[in-house]
Tab-separated table of C-alpha atoms in Angstrom:
chain	number	residue	atom	x	y	z
A	1436	UNK	CA	6.396	-28.763	7.078
A	1437	UNK	CA	3.492	-27.460	8.539
A	1438	UNK	CA	-0.091	-26.878	7.538
A	1439	UNK	CA	-1.977	-24.052	8.375
A	1440	UNK	CA	-5.604	-23.776	8.468
A	1441	UNK	CA	-7.169	-20.418	8.215
A	1442	UNK	CA	-10.392	-19.014	6.902
A	1443	UNK	CA	-9.791	-16.606	4.081
A	1444	UNK	CA	-11.748	-15.209	1.078
A	1445	UNK	CA	-10.326	-12.594	-1.998
A	1446	UNK	CA	-12.903	-10.146	-2.928
A	1447	UNK	CA	-12.356	-9.197	-6.406
A	1448	UNK	CA	-14.472	-8.038	-9.514
A	1449	UNK	CA	-14.705	-8.215	-13.224
A	1450	UNK	CA	-13.280	-5.008	-13.584
A	1451	UNK	CA	-12.586	-1.431	-11.193
A	1452	UNK	CA	-15.302	0.601	-10.408
A	1453	UNK	CA	-17.791	-2.411	-9.668
A	1454	UNK	CA	-18.169	-1.892	-5.809
A	1455	UNK	CA	-15.045	-4.050	-4.577
A	1456	UNK	CA	-14.081	-1.531	-2.085
A	1457	UNK	CA	-17.288	-1.397	-0.723
A	1458	UNK	CA	-18.053	-4.721	-0.445
A	1459	UNK	CA	-14.742	-5.290	1.089
A	1460	UNK	CA	-15.177	-2.424	3.853
A	1461	UNK	CA	-18.809	-3.833	4.337
A	1462	UNK	CA	-17.513	-7.010	4.774
A	1463	UNK	CA	-14.959	-6.001	7.193
A	1464	UNK	CA	-17.630	-4.133	9.023
A	1465	UNK	CA	-19.454	-6.594	9.308
A	1466	UNK	CA	-17.416	-8.737	10.779
A	1467	UNK	CA	-15.743	-7.161	13.524
A	1468	UNK	CA	-18.877	-6.234	14.523
A	1469	UNK	CA	-19.941	-9.866	14.609
A	1470	UNK	CA	-16.865	-10.330	17.032
A	1471	UNK	CA	-14.234	-11.980	14.693
A	1472	UNK	CA	-11.031	-11.257	14.722
A	1473	UNK	CA	-10.543	-10.459	11.057
A	1474	UNK	CA	-7.086	-9.493	9.336
A	1475	UNK	CA	-6.996	-7.609	6.166
A	1476	UNK	CA	-5.275	-7.524	3.372
A	1477	UNK	CA	-4.843	-5.206	-0.006
A	1478	UNK	CA	-3.754	-6.811	-3.140
A	1479	UNK	CA	-1.114	-4.811	-5.039
A	1480	UNK	CA	0.608	-1.402	-3.835
A	1481	UNK	CA	-1.877	0.641	-2.123
A	1482	UNK	CA	-1.821	3.091	0.843
A	1483	UNK	CA	-4.863	4.488	1.040
A	1484	UNK	CA	-7.560	1.701	0.703
A	1485	UNK	CA	-5.238	-0.269	4.097
A	1486	UNK	CA	-5.782	2.666	6.175
A	1487	UNK	CA	-9.388	2.280	5.924
A	1488	UNK	CA	-9.091	-1.195	6.468
A	1489	UNK	CA	-6.748	-1.105	9.369
A	1490	UNK	CA	-9.174	1.561	10.970
A	1491	UNK	CA	-12.117	-0.631	10.463
A	1492	UNK	CA	-10.307	-3.990	11.751
A	1493	UNK	CA	-7.862	-2.593	14.291
A	1494	UNK	CA	-5.061	-4.937	12.986
A	1495	UNK	CA	-2.433	-3.489	10.471
A	1496	UNK	CA	-3.435	-4.349	6.667
A	1497	UNK	CA	-0.894	-6.149	4.789
A	1498	UNK	CA	-0.326	-5.643	1.291
A	1499	UNK	CA	0.194	-9.186	-0.996
A	1500	UNK	CA	2.126	-8.108	-3.892
A	1501	UNK	CA	3.056	-11.054	-6.521
A	1502	UNK	CA	5.181	-8.048	-8.810
A	1503	UNK	CA	6.589	-6.870	-5.901
A	1504	UNK	CA	7.390	-10.715	-3.895
A	1505	UNK	CA	7.825	-14.090	-4.744
A	1506	UNK	CA	5.042	-16.496	-3.995
A	1507	UNK	CA	6.630	-17.939	-0.806
A	1508	UNK	CA	7.470	-14.405	0.380
A	1509	UNK	CA	3.804	-13.837	0.050
A	1510	UNK	CA	2.472	-17.142	1.550
A	1511	UNK	CA	4.951	-16.530	4.408
A	1512	UNK	CA	3.928	-12.906	5.120
A	1513	UNK	CA	-0.151	-13.975	4.794
A	1514	UNK	CA	-0.133	-17.147	6.885
A	1515	UNK	CA	2.648	-15.162	9.911
A	1516	UNK	CA	-0.019	-12.324	9.717
A	1517	UNK	CA	-2.819	-14.346	10.121
A	1518	UNK	CA	-2.094	-16.920	12.577
A	1519	UNK	CA	-4.215	-15.497	15.782
A	1520	UNK	CA	-7.120	-14.670	13.832
A	1521	UNK	CA	-10.635	-16.127	12.907
A	1522	UNK	CA	-10.797	-14.943	9.172
A	1523	UNK	CA	-8.613	-13.174	6.698
A	1524	UNK	CA	-10.039	-11.075	4.285
A	1525	UNK	CA	-7.879	-10.039	0.830
A	1526	UNK	CA	-9.830	-7.056	-1.279
A	1527	UNK	CA	-8.125	-7.335	-4.990
A	1528	UNK	CA	-7.150	-4.708	-7.481
A	1529	UNK	CA	-8.496	-3.860	-11.295
A	1530	UNK	CA	-10.493	-7.111	-12.631
A	1531	UNK	CA	-9.595	-10.454	-11.124
A	1532	UNK	CA	-7.211	-11.637	-14.126
A	1533	UNK	CA	-5.749	-7.863	-14.621
A	1534	UNK	CA	-2.001	-8.093	-14.624
A	1535	UNK	CA	1.368	-6.655	-15.836
A	1536	UNK	CA	0.942	-9.017	-19.162
A	1537	UNK	CA	-0.482	-11.658	-21.083
A	1538	UNK	CA	-0.126	-14.079	-18.486
A	1539	UNK	CA	-1.789	-12.215	-15.981
A	1540	UNK	CA	1.410	-11.486	-13.954
A	1541	UNK	CA	0.497	-9.564	-10.691
A	1542	UNK	CA	-3.078	-10.294	-10.826
A	1543	UNK	CA	-5.486	-10.411	-7.715
A	1544	UNK	CA	-6.321	-14.240	-9.543
A	1545	UNK	CA	-2.422	-14.654	-8.849
A	1546	UNK	CA	-2.823	-14.234	-5.214
A	1547	UNK	CA	-5.641	-16.227	-5.183
A	1548	UNK	CA	-4.266	-19.275	-6.544
A	1549	UNK	CA	-1.115	-17.969	-4.167
A	1550	UNK	CA	-3.015	-18.255	-0.752
A	1551	UNK	CA	-5.303	-20.993	-2.222
A	1552	UNK	CA	-8.291	-18.284	-1.077
A	1553	UNK	CA	-11.919	-18.679	-2.745
A	1554	UNK	CA	-12.915	-15.344	-4.441
A	1555	UNK	CA	-15.870	-13.705	-3.809
A	1556	UNK	CA	-16.621	-12.016	-7.282
A	1557	UNK	CA	-18.663	-8.354	-7.054
A	1558	UNK	CA	-20.805	-7.755	-9.767
A	1559	UNK	CA	-21.940	-4.216	-10.974
A	1560	UNK	CA	-25.651	-5.953	-12.429
A	1561	UNK	CA	-26.692	-2.224	-14.104
A	1562	UNK	CA	-28.420	-2.580	-16.823
A	1563	UNK	CA	-27.886	-6.425	-16.748
A	1564	UNK	CA	-29.825	-9.455	-16.033
A	1565	UNK	CA	-29.699	-12.894	-17.505
A	1566	UNK	CA	-26.393	-12.032	-18.911
A	1567	UNK	CA	-24.674	-12.136	-15.668
A	1568	UNK	CA	-24.594	-15.647	-15.422
A	1569	UNK	CA	-22.330	-15.761	-18.623
A	1570	UNK	CA	-20.010	-13.218	-16.665
A	1571	UNK	CA	-19.626	-15.022	-13.654
A	1572	UNK	CA	-19.381	-18.412	-15.600
A	1573	UNK	CA	-16.436	-17.100	-17.681
A	1574	UNK	CA	-14.777	-15.667	-14.688
A	1575	UNK	CA	-15.553	-19.293	-13.211
A	1576	UNK	CA	-13.781	-21.403	-15.473
A	1577	UNK	CA	-11.386	-19.161	-17.387
A	1578	UNK	CA	-8.841	-20.026	-15.031
A	1579	UNK	CA	-9.479	-23.496	-12.994
A	1580	UNK	CA	-6.823	-22.533	-10.445
A	1581	UNK	CA	-9.076	-20.006	-9.418
A	1582	UNK	CA	-12.132	-21.079	-7.310
A	1583	UNK	CA	-14.845	-18.479	-7.791
A	1584	UNK	CA	-16.942	-19.612	-4.934
A	1585	UNK	CA	-20.065	-17.149	-4.417
A	1586	UNK	CA	-21.449	-13.528	-5.978
A	1587	UNK	CA	-22.006	-10.403	-4.552
A	1588	UNK	CA	-24.626	-8.174	-6.480
A	1589	UNK	CA	-24.057	-4.519	-6.829
A	1590	UNK	CA	-26.439	-1.975	-7.728
A	1591	UNK	CA	-29.194	-4.227	-8.117
A	1592	UNK	CA	-32.565	-1.822	-9.195
A	1593	UNK	CA	-35.403	-3.703	-7.582
A	1594	UNK	CA	-36.967	-6.966	-5.687
A	1595	UNK	CA	-37.565	-8.532	-9.685
A	1596	UNK	CA	-34.354	-7.627	-10.863
A	1597	UNK	CA	-32.947	-9.501	-7.791
A	1598	UNK	CA	-34.759	-12.704	-8.398
A	1599	UNK	CA	-33.756	-13.215	-11.695
A	1600	UNK	CA	-30.060	-12.626	-11.124
A	1601	UNK	CA	-30.377	-14.885	-8.528
A	1602	UNK	CA	-31.893	-17.418	-10.410
A	1603	UNK	CA	-29.635	-17.064	-13.730
A	1604	UNK	CA	-26.414	-17.273	-11.430
A	1605	UNK	CA	-28.414	-20.450	-9.699
A	1606	UNK	CA	-29.232	-22.023	-12.869
A	1607	UNK	CA	-26.221	-21.799	-14.867
A	1608	UNK	CA	-23.074	-21.428	-12.230
A	1609	UNK	CA	-24.287	-23.069	-9.096
A	1610	UNK	CA	-22.866	-21.042	-7.054
A	1611	UNK	CA	-24.497	-18.568	-3.980
A	1612	UNK	CA	-25.032	-15.338	-4.162
A	1613	UNK	CA	-23.676	-13.731	-1.088
A	1614	UNK	CA	-24.822	-10.324	-0.901
A	1615	UNK	CA	-27.291	-8.115	-2.437
A	1616	UNK	CA	-26.370	-4.182	-2.378
A	1617	UNK	CA	-29.026	-2.163	-3.689
A	1618	UNK	CA	-28.918	0.774	-6.511
A	1619	UNK	CA	-29.278	4.198	-4.909
A	1620	UNK	CA	-27.562	2.946	-1.726
A	1621	UNK	CA	-24.884	5.830	-0.841
A	1622	UNK	CA	-21.726	4.587	0.486
A	1623	UNK	CA	-19.545	7.707	-0.652
A	1624	UNK	CA	-15.809	7.980	0.706
A	1625	UNK	CA	-14.709	11.079	-0.052
A	1626	UNK	CA	-11.816	11.120	-2.471
A	1627	UNK	CA	-8.728	13.328	-4.262
A	1628	UNK	CA	-6.165	12.974	-7.055
A	1629	UNK	CA	-4.488	9.744	-5.610
A	1630	UNK	CA	-7.630	8.006	-4.560
A	1631	UNK	CA	-9.639	7.926	-1.096
A	1632	UNK	CA	-8.752	9.850	1.241
A	1633	UNK	CA	-6.636	8.061	4.213
A	1634	UNK	CA	-7.788	7.457	7.394
A	1635	UNK	CA	-5.992	9.280	9.680
A	1636	UNK	CA	-6.662	13.154	7.868
A	1637	UNK	CA	-10.089	13.664	9.240
A	1638	UNK	CA	-12.100	12.251	11.834
A	1639	UNK	CA	-15.466	12.995	9.915
A	1640	UNK	CA	-14.481	11.292	7.264
A	1641	UNK	CA	-13.148	7.940	9.231
A	1642	UNK	CA	-16.838	8.406	10.856
A	1643	UNK	CA	-18.253	8.399	7.549
A	1644	UNK	CA	-16.599	5.180	6.302
A	1645	UNK	CA	-17.088	3.602	9.283
A	1646	UNK	CA	-21.338	4.434	8.783
A	1647	UNK	CA	-20.535	3.512	5.438
A	1648	UNK	CA	-19.201	-0.146	6.450
A	1649	UNK	CA	-21.779	-0.853	8.566
A	1650	UNK	CA	-24.603	-0.141	6.153
A	1651	UNK	CA	-22.982	-2.176	3.094
A	1652	UNK	CA	-22.717	-4.723	5.678
A	1653	UNK	CA	-26.038	-5.259	6.338
A	1654	UNK	CA	-26.634	-6.175	2.745
A	1655	UNK	CA	-24.119	-9.332	3.123
A	1656	UNK	CA	-24.796	-12.860	3.907
A	1657	UNK	CA	-22.377	-12.967	6.309
A	1658	UNK	CA	-23.126	-16.907	7.375
A	1659	UNK	CA	-22.604	-18.080	4.195
A	1660	UNK	CA	-19.563	-15.802	3.366
A	1661	UNK	CA	-18.052	-17.079	6.469
A	1662	UNK	CA	-18.787	-20.722	5.600
A	1663	UNK	CA	-16.961	-20.206	2.021
A	1664	UNK	CA	-13.609	-18.876	3.875
A	1665	UNK	CA	-14.168	-21.787	6.334
A	1666	UNK	CA	-13.943	-24.114	3.207
A	1667	UNK	CA	-10.682	-22.690	2.019
A	1668	UNK	CA	-7.658	-25.642	2.178
A	1669	UNK	CA	-5.241	-25.684	4.466
A	1670	UNK	CA	-1.820	-24.312	3.324
A	1671	UNK	CA	1.471	-26.171	3.817
A	1672	UNK	CA	4.518	-24.964	3.941
A	1673	UNK	CA	8.232	-24.550	5.797
A	1674	UNK	CA	8.300	-23.541	9.120
A	1675	UNK	CA	7.614	-20.015	9.718
A	1676	UNK	CA	10.930	-17.643	10.089
A	1677	UNK	CA	10.809	-15.893	13.529
A	1678	UNK	CA	8.750	-12.772	14.202
A	1679	UNK	CA	11.897	-10.658	14.292
A	1680	UNK	CA	13.108	-11.354	10.726
A	1681	UNK	CA	10.473	-9.533	8.308
A	1682	UNK	CA	12.459	-9.705	5.418
A	1683	UNK	CA	12.353	-13.515	4.760
A	1684	UNK	CA	16.412	-13.920	4.844
A	1685	UNK	CA	17.427	-14.920	8.029
A	1686	UNK	CA	19.560	-12.922	10.279
A	1687	UNK	CA	22.899	-11.851	8.210
A	1688	UNK	CA	22.008	-10.428	4.877
A	1689	UNK	CA	25.020	-9.479	2.660
A	1690	UNK	CA	27.419	-9.120	5.591
A	1691	UNK	CA	24.950	-6.267	7.717
A	1692	UNK	CA	23.576	-7.822	10.658
A	1693	UNK	CA	20.957	-6.225	12.954
A	1694	UNK	CA	22.669	-3.020	15.334
A	1695	UNK	CA	23.352	-4.678	18.606
A	1696	UNK	CA	22.587	-1.170	20.357
A	1697	UNK	CA	19.242	0.347	19.249
A	1698	UNK	CA	19.882	3.055	16.686
A	1699	UNK	CA	17.009	5.713	16.874
A	1700	UNK	CA	15.485	6.549	12.894
A	1701	UNK	CA	13.448	9.451	13.009
A	1702	UNK	CA	9.865	8.332	11.479
A	1703	UNK	CA	7.665	11.225	9.939
A	1704	UNK	CA	3.978	9.802	10.885
A	1705	UNK	CA	1.380	12.882	10.828
A	1706	UNK	CA	-1.474	13.701	8.988
A	1707	UNK	CA	0.518	14.819	5.675
A	1708	UNK	CA	2.603	11.681	5.780
A	1709	UNK	CA	0.569	8.620	6.342
A	1710	UNK	CA	1.943	6.170	3.167
A	1711	UNK	CA	4.190	3.350	5.663
A	1712	UNK	CA	4.001	-0.361	4.805
A	1713	UNK	CA	3.974	-2.347	8.462
A	1714	UNK	CA	6.427	-4.389	7.156
A	1715	UNK	CA	8.418	-1.472	6.486
A	1716	UNK	CA	9.267	-0.062	10.038
A	1717	UNK	CA	8.829	-3.784	11.354
A	1718	UNK	CA	12.051	-4.278	9.399
A	1719	UNK	CA	13.826	-1.304	10.795
A	1720	UNK	CA	12.934	-2.602	14.192
A	1721	UNK	CA	13.863	-5.865	13.178
A	1722	UNK	CA	17.401	-4.104	12.277
A	1723	UNK	CA	17.931	-2.176	15.785
A	1724	UNK	CA	15.939	0.863	15.423
A	1725	UNK	CA	14.206	2.842	17.854
A	1726	UNK	CA	11.693	4.257	16.205
A	1727	UNK	CA	10.872	7.984	16.942
A	1728	UNK	CA	8.100	9.876	15.674
A	1729	UNK	CA	8.243	13.318	13.817
A	1730	UNK	CA	5.215	15.141	13.368
A	1731	UNK	CA	5.791	17.779	10.588
A	1732	UNK	CA	2.758	20.297	11.437
A	1733	UNK	CA	3.493	20.347	15.279
A	1734	UNK	CA	6.948	19.615	16.318
A	1735	UNK	CA	9.302	22.893	16.581
A	1736	UNK	CA	12.551	20.755	16.302
A	1737	UNK	CA	13.860	17.525	15.059
A	1738	UNK	CA	14.610	15.033	17.868
A	1739	UNK	CA	18.090	13.270	18.639
A	1740	UNK	CA	18.486	10.826	16.035
A	1741	UNK	CA	20.540	9.119	14.182
A	1742	UNK	CA	18.806	8.655	10.948
A	1743	UNK	CA	15.789	9.599	9.308
A	1744	UNK	CA	12.571	7.749	7.243
A	1745	UNK	CA	10.082	10.027	5.404
A	1746	UNK	CA	7.394	8.322	3.853
A	1747	UNK	CA	4.827	9.522	1.271
A	1748	UNK	CA	1.582	11.074	1.943
A	1749	UNK	CA	0.095	14.530	0.934
A	1750	UNK	CA	2.430	17.298	2.011
A	1751	UNK	CA	0.613	19.615	-0.674
A	1752	UNK	CA	-2.619	19.409	1.255
A	1753	UNK	CA	-0.889	20.414	4.223
A	1754	UNK	CA	1.619	22.574	2.528
A	1755	UNK	CA	0.779	26.079	4.423
A	1756	UNK	CA	1.318	24.558	7.834
A	1757	UNK	CA	4.411	22.869	6.839
A	1758	UNK	CA	5.834	26.146	5.482
A	1759	UNK	CA	4.671	28.014	8.585
A	1760	UNK	CA	7.169	25.479	10.608
A	1761	UNK	CA	10.208	27.269	10.114
A	1762	UNK	CA	12.296	26.152	12.976
A	1763	UNK	CA	11.821	22.393	12.314
A	1764	UNK	CA	12.642	22.811	8.384
A	1765	UNK	CA	15.601	24.657	9.147
A	1766	UNK	CA	17.015	21.889	11.797
A	1767	UNK	CA	15.887	19.343	9.386
A	1768	UNK	CA	18.398	21.270	6.389
A	1769	UNK	CA	20.771	21.688	9.206
A	1770	UNK	CA	21.034	18.085	10.333
A	1771	UNK	CA	21.019	17.098	6.288
A	1772	UNK	CA	24.081	19.130	6.386
A	1773	UNK	CA	25.975	17.650	8.745
A	1774	UNK	CA	26.002	14.378	7.427
A	1775	UNK	CA	22.399	12.960	8.660
A	1776	UNK	CA	21.502	9.891	6.787
A	1777	UNK	CA	18.065	10.208	5.156
A	1778	UNK	CA	15.674	8.049	3.374
A	1779	UNK	CA	12.616	9.435	1.222
A	1780	UNK	CA	10.173	8.615	-0.471
A	1781	UNK	CA	7.509	10.687	-2.812
A	1782	UNK	CA	5.850	12.839	-0.496
A	1783	UNK	CA	9.101	12.880	1.397
A	1784	UNK	CA	11.032	13.837	-1.847
A	1785	UNK	CA	8.644	16.694	-2.152
A	1786	UNK	CA	9.056	17.754	1.476
A	1787	UNK	CA	12.626	17.956	0.872
A	1788	UNK	CA	12.259	20.309	-1.897
A	1789	UNK	CA	12.785	23.838	-2.206
A	1790	UNK	CA	8.761	24.383	-2.413
A	1791	UNK	CA	5.671	23.122	-3.415
A	1792	UNK	CA	4.081	24.892	-6.268
A	1793	UNK	CA	-0.020	24.025	-6.823
A	1794	UNK	CA	-2.939	25.957	-8.529
A	1795	UNK	CA	-0.020	29.284	-8.703
A	1796	UNK	CA	0.826	29.173	-5.225
A	1797	UNK	CA	4.526	28.376	-3.896
A	1798	UNK	CA	4.987	27.055	-0.593
A	1799	UNK	CA	8.632	26.782	1.170
A	1800	UNK	CA	9.737	23.588	2.032
A	1801	UNK	CA	12.690	21.940	3.677
A	1802	UNK	CA	15.110	23.330	1.208
A	1803	UNK	CA	17.571	20.605	1.585
A	1804	UNK	CA	17.254	19.320	-1.758
A	1805	UNK	CA	18.015	21.723	-4.734
A	1806	UNK	CA	15.084	21.768	-6.824
A	1807	UNK	CA	11.090	22.880	-6.973
A	1808	UNK	CA	8.255	20.377	-6.876
A	1809	UNK	CA	5.111	21.433	-9.169
A	1810	UNK	CA	1.481	19.650	-8.789
A	1811	UNK	CA	0.529	18.688	-11.859
A	1812	UNK	CA	-3.328	17.844	-12.888
A	1813	UNK	CA	-2.542	14.480	-14.090
A	1814	UNK	CA	-0.474	11.194	-12.904
A	1815	UNK	CA	3.304	11.950	-13.601
A	1816	UNK	CA	3.971	8.587	-12.840
A	1817	UNK	CA	1.594	5.593	-12.166
A	1818	UNK	CA	2.483	1.780	-11.874
A	1819	UNK	CA	5.168	-0.267	-10.901
A	1820	UNK	CA	8.924	0.732	-11.345
A	1821	UNK	CA	11.992	-1.216	-11.970
A	1822	UNK	CA	15.298	0.614	-11.411
A	1823	UNK	CA	18.923	-0.312	-11.990
A	1824	UNK	CA	21.287	1.074	-9.422
A	1825	UNK	CA	24.077	3.470	-10.961
A	1826	UNK	CA	25.102	5.288	-8.098
A	1827	UNK	CA	26.405	3.811	-4.843
A	1828	UNK	CA	25.176	5.141	-1.868
A	1829	UNK	CA	24.253	4.075	1.933
A	1830	UNK	CA	21.411	2.118	1.007
A	1831	UNK	CA	21.945	0.544	-2.293
A	1832	UNK	CA	24.968	-0.989	-4.072
A	1833	UNK	CA	26.006	-0.320	-8.016
A	1834	UNK	CA	24.522	-3.045	-10.183
A	1835	UNK	CA	21.717	-4.182	-8.032
A	1836	UNK	CA	18.302	-4.291	-9.539
A	1837	UNK	CA	15.102	-2.951	-7.337
A	1838	UNK	CA	11.145	-3.204	-7.836
A	1839	UNK	CA	8.786	-0.466	-6.407
A	1840	UNK	CA	6.108	1.399	-7.484
A	1841	UNK	CA	5.163	4.957	-7.994
A	1842	UNK	CA	1.593	7.153	-8.015
A	1843	UNK	CA	2.641	11.059	-8.112
A	1844	UNK	CA	0.923	13.893	-9.572
A	1845	UNK	CA	3.909	16.216	-9.244
A	1846	UNK	CA	6.938	16.789	-11.052
A	1847	UNK	CA	10.540	18.107	-10.137
A	1848	UNK	CA	11.437	21.317	-11.838
A	1849	UNK	CA	14.656	23.964	-11.915
A	1850	UNK	CA	16.528	20.641	-10.359
A	1851	UNK	CA	20.687	21.415	-10.171
A	1852	UNK	CA	22.153	18.675	-11.671
A	1853	UNK	CA	26.090	19.756	-11.114
A	1854	UNK	CA	24.804	19.399	-6.882
A	1855	UNK	CA	23.574	16.043	-6.930
A	1856	UNK	CA	23.928	12.389	-8.383
A	1857	UNK	CA	21.063	9.973	-9.215
A	1858	UNK	CA	21.358	6.310	-7.477
A	1859	UNK	CA	18.888	4.696	-10.079
A	1860	UNK	CA	18.545	4.889	-14.360
A	1861	UNK	CA	14.658	3.703	-14.584
A	1862	UNK	CA	14.170	0.508	-16.849
A	1863	UNK	CA	10.255	0.607	-16.217
A	1864	UNK	CA	8.235	3.663	-14.777
A	1865	UNK	CA	8.645	7.295	-15.103
A	1866	UNK	CA	10.826	7.881	-11.640
A	1867	UNK	CA	12.071	11.573	-11.563
A	1868	UNK	CA	12.177	12.739	-15.327
A	1869	UNK	CA	11.865	9.340	-17.185
A	1870	UNK	CA	15.445	8.501	-17.056
A	1871	UNK	CA	16.275	8.484	-13.450
A	1872	UNK	CA	14.762	8.149	-9.766
A	1873	UNK	CA	16.522	8.751	-6.591
A	1874	UNK	CA	18.346	11.820	-5.955
A	1875	UNK	CA	21.431	11.704	-4.207
A	1876	UNK	CA	22.585	14.535	-1.856
A	1877	UNK	CA	24.819	14.284	1.143
A	1878	UNK	CA	24.013	11.194	2.786
A	1879	UNK	CA	20.212	11.644	1.274
A	1880	UNK	CA	18.686	9.416	-1.115
A	1881	UNK	CA	15.181	11.230	-1.942
A	1882	UNK	CA	13.336	9.033	-4.577
A	1883	UNK	CA	9.649	8.880	-6.265
A	1884	UNK	CA	9.795	5.343	-5.772
A	1885	UNK	CA	8.041	3.744	-3.100
A	1886	UNK	CA	9.898	0.280	-1.760
A	1887	UNK	CA	8.312	-2.571	0.394
A	1888	UNK	CA	10.718	-4.560	3.030
A	1889	UNK	CA	9.626	-7.874	1.723
A	1890	UNK	CA	10.990	-7.083	-2.044
A	1891	UNK	CA	13.913	-5.099	-0.554
A	1892	UNK	CA	15.322	-6.848	2.418
A	1893	UNK	CA	18.685	-4.663	2.622
A	1894	UNK	CA	17.222	-1.345	2.804
A	1895	UNK	CA	16.647	-1.699	6.518
A	1896	UNK	CA	19.818	-3.044	7.533
A	1897	UNK	CA	21.678	-0.878	5.364
A	1898	UNK	CA	19.413	2.562	6.673
A	1899	UNK	CA	19.817	1.225	10.382
A	1900	UNK	CA	23.623	0.572	9.495
A	1901	UNK	CA	24.065	4.596	8.193
A	1902	UNK	CA	22.726	5.316	11.322
A	1903	UNK	CA	24.866	4.078	13.425
A	1904	UNK	CA	28.032	5.023	11.174
A	1905	UNK	CA	26.544	8.556	11.526
A	1906	UNK	CA	26.125	8.304	15.243
A	1907	UNK	CA	29.747	7.062	15.515
A	1908	UNK	CA	31.708	9.868	13.883
A	1909	UNK	CA	29.602	12.909	15.718
């Protein structure tokens, strides 16, 4: 057993829209500006907030998710990624104790307990004075395993308002106020139908977030927050696995060994496709893959690769540019017909369709799969998803249970079911049609579910193995 001393805090709130993201981004910006090495984390499944947190800190933001991962995996992932930093900051999600059931499974509180981290509670103080103490006290004592160590007051009206709030928390709660963000301050980060806009899409937006973070950080008590973080207890756990085993299960998983020679795996990375967990890319590399980036907006042909991974993103926002790149789309379609292994998630599924329709306009896509996609005004699938494998593929075997998440405003239409099979039966969530997810065609699996390599450790090995087999057959 080893002990690890890692200063850390969780930024949480009583409910969503309390100003948690503003406070977290402000804290990261302030720490970075002060010269601290800071590792960001996001509780739960999310790609967009982490993209901003990655930009601000210069380190890949990691996701900690107790629905997808067990506690041992969470603690190992956390410790290993924070060993060389001065402080770790976790941004929570929803309300502190909100989870998938009455026990709070999957909540921010569960993550705080798993990594023994103190909590900074961000409170929207609109039209509130002394009652703030009752609210904070309730969160302090609701779960003895969660330590609320400080409060950040948001939307404070004026100095008198601040004085009352501070006095109430001091008298009845006995914990410090570690930030006061005035009402009327604008920390606007533009958003769209799935939340904030990813950091890599627009330099002007990125600059706006940098400015918002810098301004928000000016209202935080940085020395006080650092002191709270440094008082976090040591984490005691077994020896960490090596850096080249991101799946947490050793080098030989179900008879699958990492490829000895490099298998080239295309990864679609551009402004349209940004939704990738760093652990997924690390798992592919650890399994023997050489990752080859593909830009759907610029590249005119597919590189010479043995497999492809097409993650999520916003292809609908760049549909005209993607559609105009006919040479790349045709080349990819031909490779798929020849048996190229392709794993696609959400935006990747949309990209492989015949077309994307939005606001009365259709744009042709790769046409590799026999269906169209239409954008809707409301989410069609949102939240965690559990899947049962019903048809085997290069990536999963019949009977396996798979956990992931989905968040899509699009739906599949005009699906020619005679030409495909479904990989998964949906046991929780929506998927493609409420019953199934994962279109299987040739050597392609395209689904709405997003998977995390720490929750599905065989996935990377199998994708690389499929690429190696394909390379040997050519």
